[in-house]
Amino acid sequence: MVGRLIHLMRDAKGHGCDLVVFPELALTTFFPRWFFERQEDIDFFFERDMPGPETQPLFDEAVRLEIGFQIGYAEAVVEDGRERRFNTSILVDKSGLIVSKYRKIHLPGHAAHEPERPFQHLEKRYFEVGNLSWPVVHAFGGLMGMCICNDRRWPETYRVMGLQGVEMVMLGYNTPVHNPPAPEHDRLGWFHNHLVMQSGAYQNGTWVVGVAKAGNEEGCELIGGSAIIAPTGEIVAQCVTSGDELIVARCDLDLCKPYKETIFNFAIHREPEQYRMIVER
Ligand code: ING
């Protein structure tokens, strides 16, 4: 997997990129689709060190190429004196330094084994809800934020970063074509995928880079549709295959200004006193 990511990283550098965004759980299969009884079988998928022995070559290549990257992975850590497990993403700058970390907050699916499903979605069983909020950091010449997969469907995700002035939201996703609880939604998977990212971008005057782990993984078809979306809400680049495909765009972060300073000037136009129900319910 690391070899495939390095190949894509070299391709991106060849196109003059400063930053590459990789998918959610990019180092492993989307293992929440399976029910595991034994903790040691679950722990097989988690990284204890980042970089660790398997991922160090990715960090080394990024430094050699002078390119930054964002990557999603399953994080195991001892924190507050106990084992914690998160669905995590990190932002790594051109010097190979981890400059930001995010832990997925909106965990979809279910916690108990549901054998009648064609496949499981056990993120609530294998991960804790993230405890880092949605940080926005100065990096790559702008204000950079991250979220992960299901987070992109919730407007609160973008607004928490929007209130911090975010200029680019990077996210990876593993979205099955088929959603067992609501098969009637399947035909709309691609539409909903872009709908939520385009609205998040426009309503917060930010770029959004959404990157799919796409194609058939362990017999489960995952949607593609990776896209680079401008603060206008327009898709400026989009994948058209479900293979290892690179899309590239020149993302001028100053394109955020015309939205942040006018129609979505939060200081002038928002009415937070009227929104209490959003956090009190
Ligand atoms: N996956 C899916 C997502 O939010 C899902 C869950 C699947 C939602 C199908 C709706 C339809 O894109 C993850 N990993 O959050």
Coordinates of C-alpha atoms in Angstrom, one line a residue, residues 2-240:
V2 CA 2.8 2.4 0.9
G3 CA 4.4 1.6 -2.4
R4 CA 1.2 2.6 -4.3
L5 CA 1.0 5.9 -2.2
I6 CA 4.7 6.7 -3.0
H7 CA 4.0 6.2 -6.7
L8 CA 1.1 8.6 -6.6
M9 CA 3.2 11.1 -4.5
R10 CA 5.9 11.0 -7.2
D11 CA 3.3 11.6 -9.9
A12 CA 1.9 14.5 -8.0
K13 CA 5.4 16.0 -7.6
G14 CA 5.9 15.6 -11.3
H15 CA 2.8 17.8 -11.7
G16 CA 4.3 20.5 -9.4
C17 CA 2.0 19.7 -6.4
D18 CA 2.8 21.0 -2.9
L19 CA 0.4 18.7 -1.1
V20 CA -1.2 15.3 -1.7
V21 CA -4.4 14.1 0.0
F22 CA -4.9 10.4 0.5
P23 CA -8.1 8.5 1.6
E24 CA -9.5 7.5 5.0
L25 CA -7.9 4.3 6.4
A26 CA -5.5 4.5 3.4
L27 CA -3.1 1.9 4.8
T28 CA -5.5 -0.9 5.4
T29 CA -8.8 -2.3 4.0
F30 CA -11.9 -0.8 5.4
F31 CA -12.0 -3.4 8.2
P32 CA -15.1 -2.1 10.0
R33 CA -17.0 -4.0 7.2
W34 CA -16.1 -7.2 9.2
F35 CA -17.1 -8.4 12.6
F36 CA -14.0 -9.5 14.7
E37 CA -14.4 -11.3 18.0
R38 CA -10.8 -11.1 19.2
Q39 CA -9.1 -7.7 20.1
E40 CA -5.8 -8.9 18.6
D41 CA -7.5 -9.4 15.3
I42 CA -8.8 -5.9 15.4
D43 CA -5.5 -4.4 16.6
F44 CA -3.8 -5.9 13.5
F45 CA -5.2 -3.0 11.5
F46 CA -4.0 -0.2 13.9
E47 CA -0.8 1.8 13.8
R48 CA 0.9 2.3 17.1
D49 CA 3.6 4.6 15.8
M50 CA 3.3 7.2 13.1
P51 CA 5.6 7.0 11.3
G52 CA 6.2 3.4 12.1
P53 CA 8.5 1.0 10.2
E54 CA 6.0 0.4 7.4
T55 CA 5.2 4.1 6.9
Q56 CA 8.6 5.7 7.4
P57 CA 9.4 5.2 3.6
L58 CA 6.4 7.4 2.8
F59 CA 7.6 10.2 5.1
D60 CA 11.2 9.8 3.8
E61 CA 10.0 10.1 0.2
A62 CA 7.8 13.1 1.0
V63 CA 10.9 14.9 2.5
R64 CA 13.0 13.9 -0.6
L65 CA 10.4 15.2 -3.0
E66 CA 9.6 18.2 -0.8
I67 CA 5.9 17.6 -0.8
G68 CA 3.4 17.5 2.0
F69 CA 0.6 14.9 2.5
Q70 CA -2.6 14.1 4.4
I71 CA -3.4 10.5 5.2
G72 CA -6.0 8.6 7.1
Y73 CA -5.2 5.5 9.2
A74 CA -6.4 3.6 12.3
E75 CA -4.6 5.0 15.3
A76 CA -3.9 3.0 18.5
V77 CA -2.5 5.1 21.4
V78 CA -2.2 5.0 25.2
E79 CA -3.8 8.3 26.4
D80 CA -5.0 9.2 29.9
G81 CA -3.6 5.9 31.1
R82 CA -5.7 3.7 28.8
E83 CA -5.7 2.2 25.3
R84 CA -7.5 4.4 22.8
R85 CA -8.4 3.7 19.2
F86 CA -9.4 6.3 16.7
N87 CA -10.1 6.7 13.0
T88 CA -7.4 9.3 12.4
S89 CA -5.9 11.6 9.8
I90 CA -2.7 13.6 9.9
L91 CA -1.3 16.5 7.9
V92 CA 2.5 16.2 7.2
D93 CA 4.5 19.3 6.0
K94 CA 7.3 19.2 3.5
S95 CA 9.8 18.7 6.2
G96 CA 8.1 15.5 7.2
L97 CA 6.7 17.0 10.4
I98 CA 3.1 16.1 11.5
V99 CA 1.6 19.6 11.8
S100 CA -2.0 18.5 12.5
K101 CA -4.0 15.5 13.7
Y102 CA -7.8 14.9 13.5
R103 CA -9.8 12.0 15.0
K104 CA -13.1 11.2 13.3
I105 CA -16.1 12.5 15.2
H106 CA -19.1 11.3 13.2
L107 CA -18.9 7.5 13.4
P108 CA -21.6 6.0 11.2
G109 CA -23.0 2.5 11.3
H110 CA -23.5 0.3 14.4
A111 CA -21.7 -1.1 17.4
A112 CA -23.2 -4.6 17.7
H113 CA -22.7 -7.4 15.1
E114 CA -25.6 -7.5 12.7
P115 CA -25.1 -10.8 10.9
E116 CA -28.1 -10.3 8.6
R117 CA -26.3 -7.4 6.9
P118 CA -24.4 -8.3 3.6
F119 CA -21.5 -6.5 5.3
Q120 CA -21.0 -4.7 8.6
H121 CA -20.2 -1.1 9.4
L122 CA -18.7 -1.4 12.9
E123 CA -16.9 1.9 13.3
K124 CA -18.8 2.5 16.5
R125 CA -17.4 -0.8 17.8
Y126 CA -13.8 -0.3 16.7
F127 CA -13.2 3.4 17.2
E128 CA -13.9 6.0 19.9
V129 CA -15.5 9.4 18.9
G130 CA -12.7 11.8 18.2
N131 CA -11.5 14.1 21.0
L132 CA -9.6 16.8 19.1
S133 CA -12.5 18.7 17.7
W134 CA -11.8 20.0 14.2
P135 CA -8.4 21.9 14.4
V136 CA -7.4 24.5 11.8
V137 CA -3.7 25.1 11.5
H138 CA -1.4 27.5 9.5
A139 CA 0.4 25.3 6.9
F140 CA 1.1 25.3 3.2
G141 CA 0.6 29.1 3.2
G142 CA -3.0 29.0 4.5
L143 CA -5.5 27.8 7.1
M144 CA -5.8 24.0 6.8
G145 CA -8.4 21.7 8.3
M146 CA -9.4 18.0 8.1
C147 CA -12.4 15.8 8.6
I148 CA -13.1 12.2 7.7
C149 CA -15.8 10.5 5.6
N150 CA -19.1 10.6 7.3
D151 CA -18.1 14.0 8.9
R152 CA -18.5 15.5 5.4
R153 CA -22.3 14.9 5.5
W154 CA -22.8 17.1 8.6
P155 CA -22.8 20.9 8.2
E156 CA -21.5 21.4 11.7
T157 CA -18.2 19.8 10.6
Y158 CA -17.5 22.6 8.1
R159 CA -18.9 25.4 10.2
V160 CA -16.6 24.6 13.2
M161 CA -13.7 24.9 10.8
G162 CA -15.3 27.9 9.0
L163 CA -15.5 29.8 12.3
Q164 CA -11.7 29.3 12.5
G165 CA -11.2 30.8 9.0
V166 CA -10.4 27.5 7.3
E167 CA -9.3 27.9 3.6
M168 CA -8.9 24.2 2.7
V169 CA -10.7 21.2 4.2
M170 CA -9.0 17.9 3.4
L171 CA -10.9 14.6 3.8
G172 CA -10.7 11.0 2.8
Y173 CA -13.7 8.6 2.5
N174 CA -14.6 4.9 2.1
T175 CA -18.2 5.0 1.0
P176 CA -19.9 1.7 -0.1
V177 CA -22.2 1.9 -3.1
H178 CA -24.7 -0.1 -1.2
N179 CA -26.0 1.2 2.2
P180 CA -27.9 -1.8 3.7
P181 CA -30.2 0.2 5.9
A182 CA -31.4 2.4 3.0
P183 CA -30.9 0.7 -0.4
E184 CA -33.2 3.2 -2.0
H185 CA -30.4 5.8 -1.5
D186 CA -27.8 3.8 -3.4
R187 CA -28.6 5.4 -6.8
L188 CA -27.9 8.8 -5.2
G189 CA -24.5 7.9 -3.6
W190 CA -22.4 9.9 -6.0
F191 CA -24.8 12.9 -6.0
H192 CA -24.9 13.0 -2.2
N193 CA -21.1 12.7 -2.0
H194 CA -20.6 15.9 -4.1
L195 CA -23.7 17.7 -2.8
V196 CA -22.4 17.8 0.8
M197 CA -18.8 18.7 -0.1
Q198 CA -19.8 21.4 -2.5
S199 CA -22.3 23.0 0.0
G200 CA -19.7 22.8 2.8
A201 CA -17.2 24.6 0.6
Y202 CA -19.6 27.3 -0.6
Q203 CA -21.3 27.9 2.8
N204 CA -17.9 28.4 4.5
G205 CA -15.9 30.0 1.7
T206 CA -13.3 27.2 1.7
W207 CA -11.7 24.7 -0.7
V208 CA -12.7 21.1 0.0
V209 CA -10.5 18.2 -1.2
G210 CA -12.4 14.9 -0.9
V211 CA -10.5 11.7 -1.7
A212 CA -12.1 8.3 -2.1
K213 CA -10.7 4.9 -1.5
A214 CA -12.6 3.6 -4.6
G215 CA -13.4 0.4 -6.4
N216 CA -13.9 -3.2 -5.2
E217 CA -12.3 -3.8 -1.9
E218 CA -12.8 -7.3 -0.4
G219 CA -15.9 -7.8 -2.5
C220 CA -17.4 -4.5 -1.4
E221 CA -17.9 -1.8 -4.1
L222 CA -16.9 1.6 -2.9
I223 CA -17.9 4.8 -4.8
G224 CA -15.1 7.0 -6.3
G225 CA -15.8 10.6 -7.2
S226 CA -12.7 12.1 -5.6
A227 CA -13.0 15.9 -6.1
I228 CA -11.3 19.2 -5.6
I229 CA -13.9 21.8 -4.9
A230 CA -13.4 25.6 -4.9
P231 CA -14.9 28.1 -2.4
T232 CA -17.4 28.9 -5.2
G233 CA -18.8 25.4 -4.7
E234 CA -17.7 24.3 -8.1
I235 CA -15.8 21.1 -8.8
V236 CA -12.5 22.0 -10.4
A237 CA -11.2 18.5 -10.7
Q238 CA -12.8 15.1 -10.4
C239 CA -11.6 11.4 -10.7
V240 CA -13.3 9.4 -13.4

